[in-house]
Short mmCIF file of C-alpha atoms and ligand atoms in Angstrom, two decimals:
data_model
loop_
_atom_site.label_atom_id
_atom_site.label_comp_id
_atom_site.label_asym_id
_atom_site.label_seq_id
_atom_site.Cartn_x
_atom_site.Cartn_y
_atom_site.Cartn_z
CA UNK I 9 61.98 239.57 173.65
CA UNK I 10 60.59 241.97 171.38
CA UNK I 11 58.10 244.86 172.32
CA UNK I 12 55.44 246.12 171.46
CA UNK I 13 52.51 249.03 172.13
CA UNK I 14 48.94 248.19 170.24
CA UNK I 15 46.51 250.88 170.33
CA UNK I 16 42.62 250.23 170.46
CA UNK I 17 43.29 247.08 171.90
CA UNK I 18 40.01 246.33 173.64
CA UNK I 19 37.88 244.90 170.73
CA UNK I 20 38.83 243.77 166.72
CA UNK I 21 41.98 244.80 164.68
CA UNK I 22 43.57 246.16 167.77
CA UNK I 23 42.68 243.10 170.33
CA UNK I 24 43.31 240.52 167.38
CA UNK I 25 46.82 242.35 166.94
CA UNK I 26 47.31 241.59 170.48
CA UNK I 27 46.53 238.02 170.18
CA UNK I 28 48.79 237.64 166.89
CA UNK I 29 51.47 239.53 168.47
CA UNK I 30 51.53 237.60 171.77
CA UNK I 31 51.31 234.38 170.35
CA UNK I 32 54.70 235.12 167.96
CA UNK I 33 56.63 235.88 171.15
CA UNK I 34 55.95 239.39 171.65
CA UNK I 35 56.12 241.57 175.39
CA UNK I 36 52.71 243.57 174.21
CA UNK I 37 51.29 246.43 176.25
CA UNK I 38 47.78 246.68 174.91
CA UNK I 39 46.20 250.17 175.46
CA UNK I 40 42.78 251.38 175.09
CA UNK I 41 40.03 253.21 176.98
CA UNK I 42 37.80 250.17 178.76
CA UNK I 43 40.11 248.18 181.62
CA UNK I 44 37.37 245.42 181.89
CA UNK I 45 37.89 244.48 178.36
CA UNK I 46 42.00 244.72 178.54
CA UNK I 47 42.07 242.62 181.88
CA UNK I 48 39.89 240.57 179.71
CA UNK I 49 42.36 240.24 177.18
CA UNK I 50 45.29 239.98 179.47
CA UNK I 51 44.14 237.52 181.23
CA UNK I 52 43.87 235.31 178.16
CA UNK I 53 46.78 236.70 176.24
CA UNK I 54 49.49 237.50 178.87
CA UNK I 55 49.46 241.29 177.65
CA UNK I 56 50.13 243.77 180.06
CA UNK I 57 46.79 246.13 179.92
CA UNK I 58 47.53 250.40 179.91
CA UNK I 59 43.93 251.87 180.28
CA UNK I 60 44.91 255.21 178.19
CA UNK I 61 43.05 257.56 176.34
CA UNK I 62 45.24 258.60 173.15
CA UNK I 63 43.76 262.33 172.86
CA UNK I 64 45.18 262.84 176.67
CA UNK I 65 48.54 264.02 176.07
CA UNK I 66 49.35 263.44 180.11
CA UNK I 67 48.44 259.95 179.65
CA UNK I 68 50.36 259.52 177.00
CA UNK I 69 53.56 261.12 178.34
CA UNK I 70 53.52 258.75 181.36
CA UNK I 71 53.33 255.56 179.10
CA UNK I 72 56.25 257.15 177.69
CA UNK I 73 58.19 257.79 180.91
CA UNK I 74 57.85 254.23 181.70
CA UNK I 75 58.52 252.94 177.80
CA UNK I 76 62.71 253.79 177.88
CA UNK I 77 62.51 251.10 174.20
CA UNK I 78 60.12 249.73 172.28
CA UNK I 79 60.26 247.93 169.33
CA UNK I 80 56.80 248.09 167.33
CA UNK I 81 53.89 250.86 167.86
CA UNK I 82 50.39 249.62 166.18
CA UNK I 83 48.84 252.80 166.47
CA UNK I 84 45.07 250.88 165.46
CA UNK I 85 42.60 253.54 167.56
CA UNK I 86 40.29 255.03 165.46
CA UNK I 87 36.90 255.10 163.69
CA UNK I 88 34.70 256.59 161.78
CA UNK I 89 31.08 258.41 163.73
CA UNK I 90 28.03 259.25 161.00
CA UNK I 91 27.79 258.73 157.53
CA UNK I 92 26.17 261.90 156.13
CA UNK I 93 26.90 264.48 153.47
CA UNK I 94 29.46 267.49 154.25
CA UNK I 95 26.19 269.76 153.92
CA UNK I 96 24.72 268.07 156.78
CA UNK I 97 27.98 267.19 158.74
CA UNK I 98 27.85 266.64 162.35
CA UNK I 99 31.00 268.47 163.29
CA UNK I 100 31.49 267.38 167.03
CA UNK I 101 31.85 263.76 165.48
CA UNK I 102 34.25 265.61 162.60
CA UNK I 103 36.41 266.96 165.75
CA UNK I 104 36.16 263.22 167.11
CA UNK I 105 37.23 261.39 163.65
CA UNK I 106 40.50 263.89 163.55
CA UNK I 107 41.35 264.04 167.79
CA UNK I 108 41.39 260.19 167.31
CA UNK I 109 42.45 259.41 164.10
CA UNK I 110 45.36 262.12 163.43
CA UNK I 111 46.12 263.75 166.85
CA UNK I 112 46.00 260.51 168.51
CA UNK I 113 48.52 258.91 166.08
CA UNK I 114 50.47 261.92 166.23
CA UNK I 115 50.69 262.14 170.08
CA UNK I 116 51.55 258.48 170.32
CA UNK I 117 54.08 258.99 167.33
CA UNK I 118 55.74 261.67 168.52
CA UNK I 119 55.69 260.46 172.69
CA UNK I 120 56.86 256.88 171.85
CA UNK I 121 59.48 257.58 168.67
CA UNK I 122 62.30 258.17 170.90
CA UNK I 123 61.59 254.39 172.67
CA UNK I 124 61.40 253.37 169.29
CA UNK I 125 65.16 254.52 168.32
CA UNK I 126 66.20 253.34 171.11
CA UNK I 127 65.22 250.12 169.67
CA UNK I 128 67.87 250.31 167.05
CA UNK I 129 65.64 248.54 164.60
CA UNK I 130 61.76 250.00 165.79
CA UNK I 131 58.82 249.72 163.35
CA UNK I 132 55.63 252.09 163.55
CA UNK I 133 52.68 250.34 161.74
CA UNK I 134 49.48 252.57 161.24
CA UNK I 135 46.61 250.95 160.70
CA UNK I 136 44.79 253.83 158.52
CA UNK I 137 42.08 252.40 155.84
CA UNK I 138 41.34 252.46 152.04
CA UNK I 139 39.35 255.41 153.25
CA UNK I 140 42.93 257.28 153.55
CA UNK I 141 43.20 256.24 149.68
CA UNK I 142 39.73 257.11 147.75
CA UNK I 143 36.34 258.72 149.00
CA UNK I 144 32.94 257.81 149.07
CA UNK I 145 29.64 260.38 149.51
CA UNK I 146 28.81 260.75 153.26
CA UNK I 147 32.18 259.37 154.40
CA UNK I 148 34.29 262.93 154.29
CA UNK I 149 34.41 263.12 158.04
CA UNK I 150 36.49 259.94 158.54
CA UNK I 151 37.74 259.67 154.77
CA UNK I 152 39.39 263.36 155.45
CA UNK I 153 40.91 262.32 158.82
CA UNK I 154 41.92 258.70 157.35
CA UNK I 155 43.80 260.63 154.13
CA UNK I 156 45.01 263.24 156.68
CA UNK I 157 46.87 260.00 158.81
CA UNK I 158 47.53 258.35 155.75
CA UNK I 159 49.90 262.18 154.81
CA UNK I 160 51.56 262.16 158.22
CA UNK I 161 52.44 258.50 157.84
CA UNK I 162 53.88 259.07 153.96
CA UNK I 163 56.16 262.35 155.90
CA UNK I 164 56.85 260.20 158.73
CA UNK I 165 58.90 257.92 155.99
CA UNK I 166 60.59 261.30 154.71
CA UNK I 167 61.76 262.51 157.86
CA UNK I 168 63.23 259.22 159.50
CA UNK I 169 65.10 258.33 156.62
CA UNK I 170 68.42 257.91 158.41
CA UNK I 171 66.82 256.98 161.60
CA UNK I 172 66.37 253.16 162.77
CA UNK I 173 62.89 253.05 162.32
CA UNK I 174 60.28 251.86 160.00
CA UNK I 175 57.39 253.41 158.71
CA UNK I 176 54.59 250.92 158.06
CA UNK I 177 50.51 251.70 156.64
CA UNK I 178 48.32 249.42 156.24
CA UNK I 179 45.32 250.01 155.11
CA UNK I 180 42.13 247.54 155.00
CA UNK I 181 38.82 248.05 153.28
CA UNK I 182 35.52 246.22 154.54
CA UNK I 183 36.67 244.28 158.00
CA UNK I 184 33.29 242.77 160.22
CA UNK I 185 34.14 243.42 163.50
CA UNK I 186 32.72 244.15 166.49
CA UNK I 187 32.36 247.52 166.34
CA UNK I 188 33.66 249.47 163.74
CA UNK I 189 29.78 249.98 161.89
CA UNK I 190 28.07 249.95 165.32
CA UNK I 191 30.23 253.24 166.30
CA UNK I 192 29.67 254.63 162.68
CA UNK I 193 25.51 254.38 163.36
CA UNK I 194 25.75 255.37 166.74
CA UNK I 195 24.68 252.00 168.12
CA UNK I 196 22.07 251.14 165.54
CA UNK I 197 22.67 247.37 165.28
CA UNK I 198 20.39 246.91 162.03
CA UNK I 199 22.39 249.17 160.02
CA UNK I 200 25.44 248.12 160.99
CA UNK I 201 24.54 244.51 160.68
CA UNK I 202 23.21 245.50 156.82
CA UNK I 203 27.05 247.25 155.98
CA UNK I 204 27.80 243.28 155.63
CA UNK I 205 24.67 241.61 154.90
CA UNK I 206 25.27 239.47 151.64
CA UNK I 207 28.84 240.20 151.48
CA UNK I 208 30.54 236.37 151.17
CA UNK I 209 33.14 236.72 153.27
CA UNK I 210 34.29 240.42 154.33
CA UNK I 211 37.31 240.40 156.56
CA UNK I 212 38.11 239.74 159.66
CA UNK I 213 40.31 241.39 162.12
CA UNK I 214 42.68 238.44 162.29
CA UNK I 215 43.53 238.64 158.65
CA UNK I 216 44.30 242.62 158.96
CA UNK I 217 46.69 241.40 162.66
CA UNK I 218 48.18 239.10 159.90
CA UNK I 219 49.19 241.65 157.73
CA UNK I 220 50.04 243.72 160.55
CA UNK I 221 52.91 241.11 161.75
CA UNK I 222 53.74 240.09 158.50
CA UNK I 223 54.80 243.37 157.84
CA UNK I 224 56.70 244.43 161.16
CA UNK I 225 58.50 240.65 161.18
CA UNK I 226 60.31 241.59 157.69
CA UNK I 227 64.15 242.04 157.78
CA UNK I 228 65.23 245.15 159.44
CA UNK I 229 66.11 246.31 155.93
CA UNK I 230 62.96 245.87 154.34
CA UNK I 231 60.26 248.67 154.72
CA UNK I 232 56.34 247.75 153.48
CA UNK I 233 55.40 250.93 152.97
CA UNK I 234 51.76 249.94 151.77
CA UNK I 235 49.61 246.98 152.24
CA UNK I 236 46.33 247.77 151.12
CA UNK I 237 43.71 244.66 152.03
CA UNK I 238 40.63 244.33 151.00
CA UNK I 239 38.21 241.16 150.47
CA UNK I 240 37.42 239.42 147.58
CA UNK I 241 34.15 240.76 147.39
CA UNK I 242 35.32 244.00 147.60
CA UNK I 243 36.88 246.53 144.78
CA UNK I 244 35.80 249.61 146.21
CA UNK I 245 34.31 251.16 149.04
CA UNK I 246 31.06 251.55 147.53
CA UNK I 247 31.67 248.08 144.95
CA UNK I 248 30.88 245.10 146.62
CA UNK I 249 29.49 241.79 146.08
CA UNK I 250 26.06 241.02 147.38
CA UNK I 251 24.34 237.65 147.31
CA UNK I 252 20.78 237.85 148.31
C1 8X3 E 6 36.69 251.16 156.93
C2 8X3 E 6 36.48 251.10 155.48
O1 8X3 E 6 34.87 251.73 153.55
O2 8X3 E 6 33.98 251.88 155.81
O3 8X3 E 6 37.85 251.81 157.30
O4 8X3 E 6 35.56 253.51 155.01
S1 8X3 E 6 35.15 252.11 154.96
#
């Protein structure tokens, strides 16, 4: 059976990953920060639940010690906190957007590559966002972090070449979840209901898990190196359809 690590498992992209992943025959261990939510989802899903912070580098050296191979790391933790200019940036949620975004990835990257090698075919997909590709005013804290995972992904590619291992980004645009705007506006439910109101038919986290194992189920000689999704409605991050 094939394996596989998802992180930010407990809610959208990462916990419909899960779901997709289980349900084409996967061994998944889902990791995130909340247990409840994990048990939750293990309970349904068959997952084994890893209640892991990725910016402790202790916690993510034991789920190495007990991960000898591993075939497919979703690193999905992230997000984006605020949405105000650089003048005015809030730079403890800056240092939160990179620990999570880029040191997380990294740490994971760099604890669980060896498992993945092991694998003799493993595939690292990073979920990073068309914020890694193009900015947008008041978005530089997570836009910067997102283009800064996005580079470490593209040198990832360079420095495995040789190595049994795939290096996967996909990147999505507008995506309604759970949680993604409430975390942006700092638990202001009216404006992070409003980031979608109108929009016919943003995405949802099971089409980015589709892409996700559409992508890591190719032949072991075919890399995607990009899958940028977005919805219909969308053709930038700041041009979108609204219907009143
Ligand atoms: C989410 C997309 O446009 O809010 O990663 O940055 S956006």
């Amino acid at each position: 059976m094939r394996s596989a690590v998802v992180t930010g498992a407990s809610t959208g992209i990462g916990a419909a990953t899960v779901r997709r992943l289980r349900a084409d025959g996967y061994d998944v261990v889902a990791v995130a920060r909340r247990g409840d939510r994990l048990d939750t989802l293990a309970a349904e899903t068959g997952c084994s639940a890893r209640v892991l912070d990725i910016t402790d580098q202790a916690a993510v050296d034991e789920l190495a010690a007990v991960t000898p191979r591993l075939d497919l790391l979703v690193n999905n933790a992230g997000g984006a906190r605020g949405l105000e200019p650089v003048a005015q940036a809030d730079l403890d949620s800056w240092q939160w957007m990179w620990d999570v975004n880029v040191m997380g990835t990294a740490r994971m990257v760099r604890a669980l590559l060896p498992a993945l090698v092991a694998s003799g075919d493993g595939v690292i997909v990073n979920v990073t966002s068309t914020a890694g590709h193009a900015v947008y005013e008041g978005g530089a804290g997570y836009t910067a972090a997102k283009h800064a995972e996005r580079a470490m992904t593209e040198t990832l590619r360079l420095e495995l070449l040789g190595d049994p291992v795939r290096i996967v980004e996909v990147a999505p645009g507008m995506v309604a979840t759970e949680e993604f705007s409430l975390r942006r506006f700092g638990g202001d439910a009216e404006r992070a209901a409003a980031v979608y109101r109108g929009v016919p038919g943003p995405l949802v986290a099971e089409d980015v898990a589709d892409c996700i194992a559409w992508a890591a189920s190719r032949p072991s000689h075919v890399n995607i190196d990009l899958l940028v999704v977005k919805p219909r409605a969308q053709a930038a991050a700041h041009k979108i359809v609204r219907e009143s």
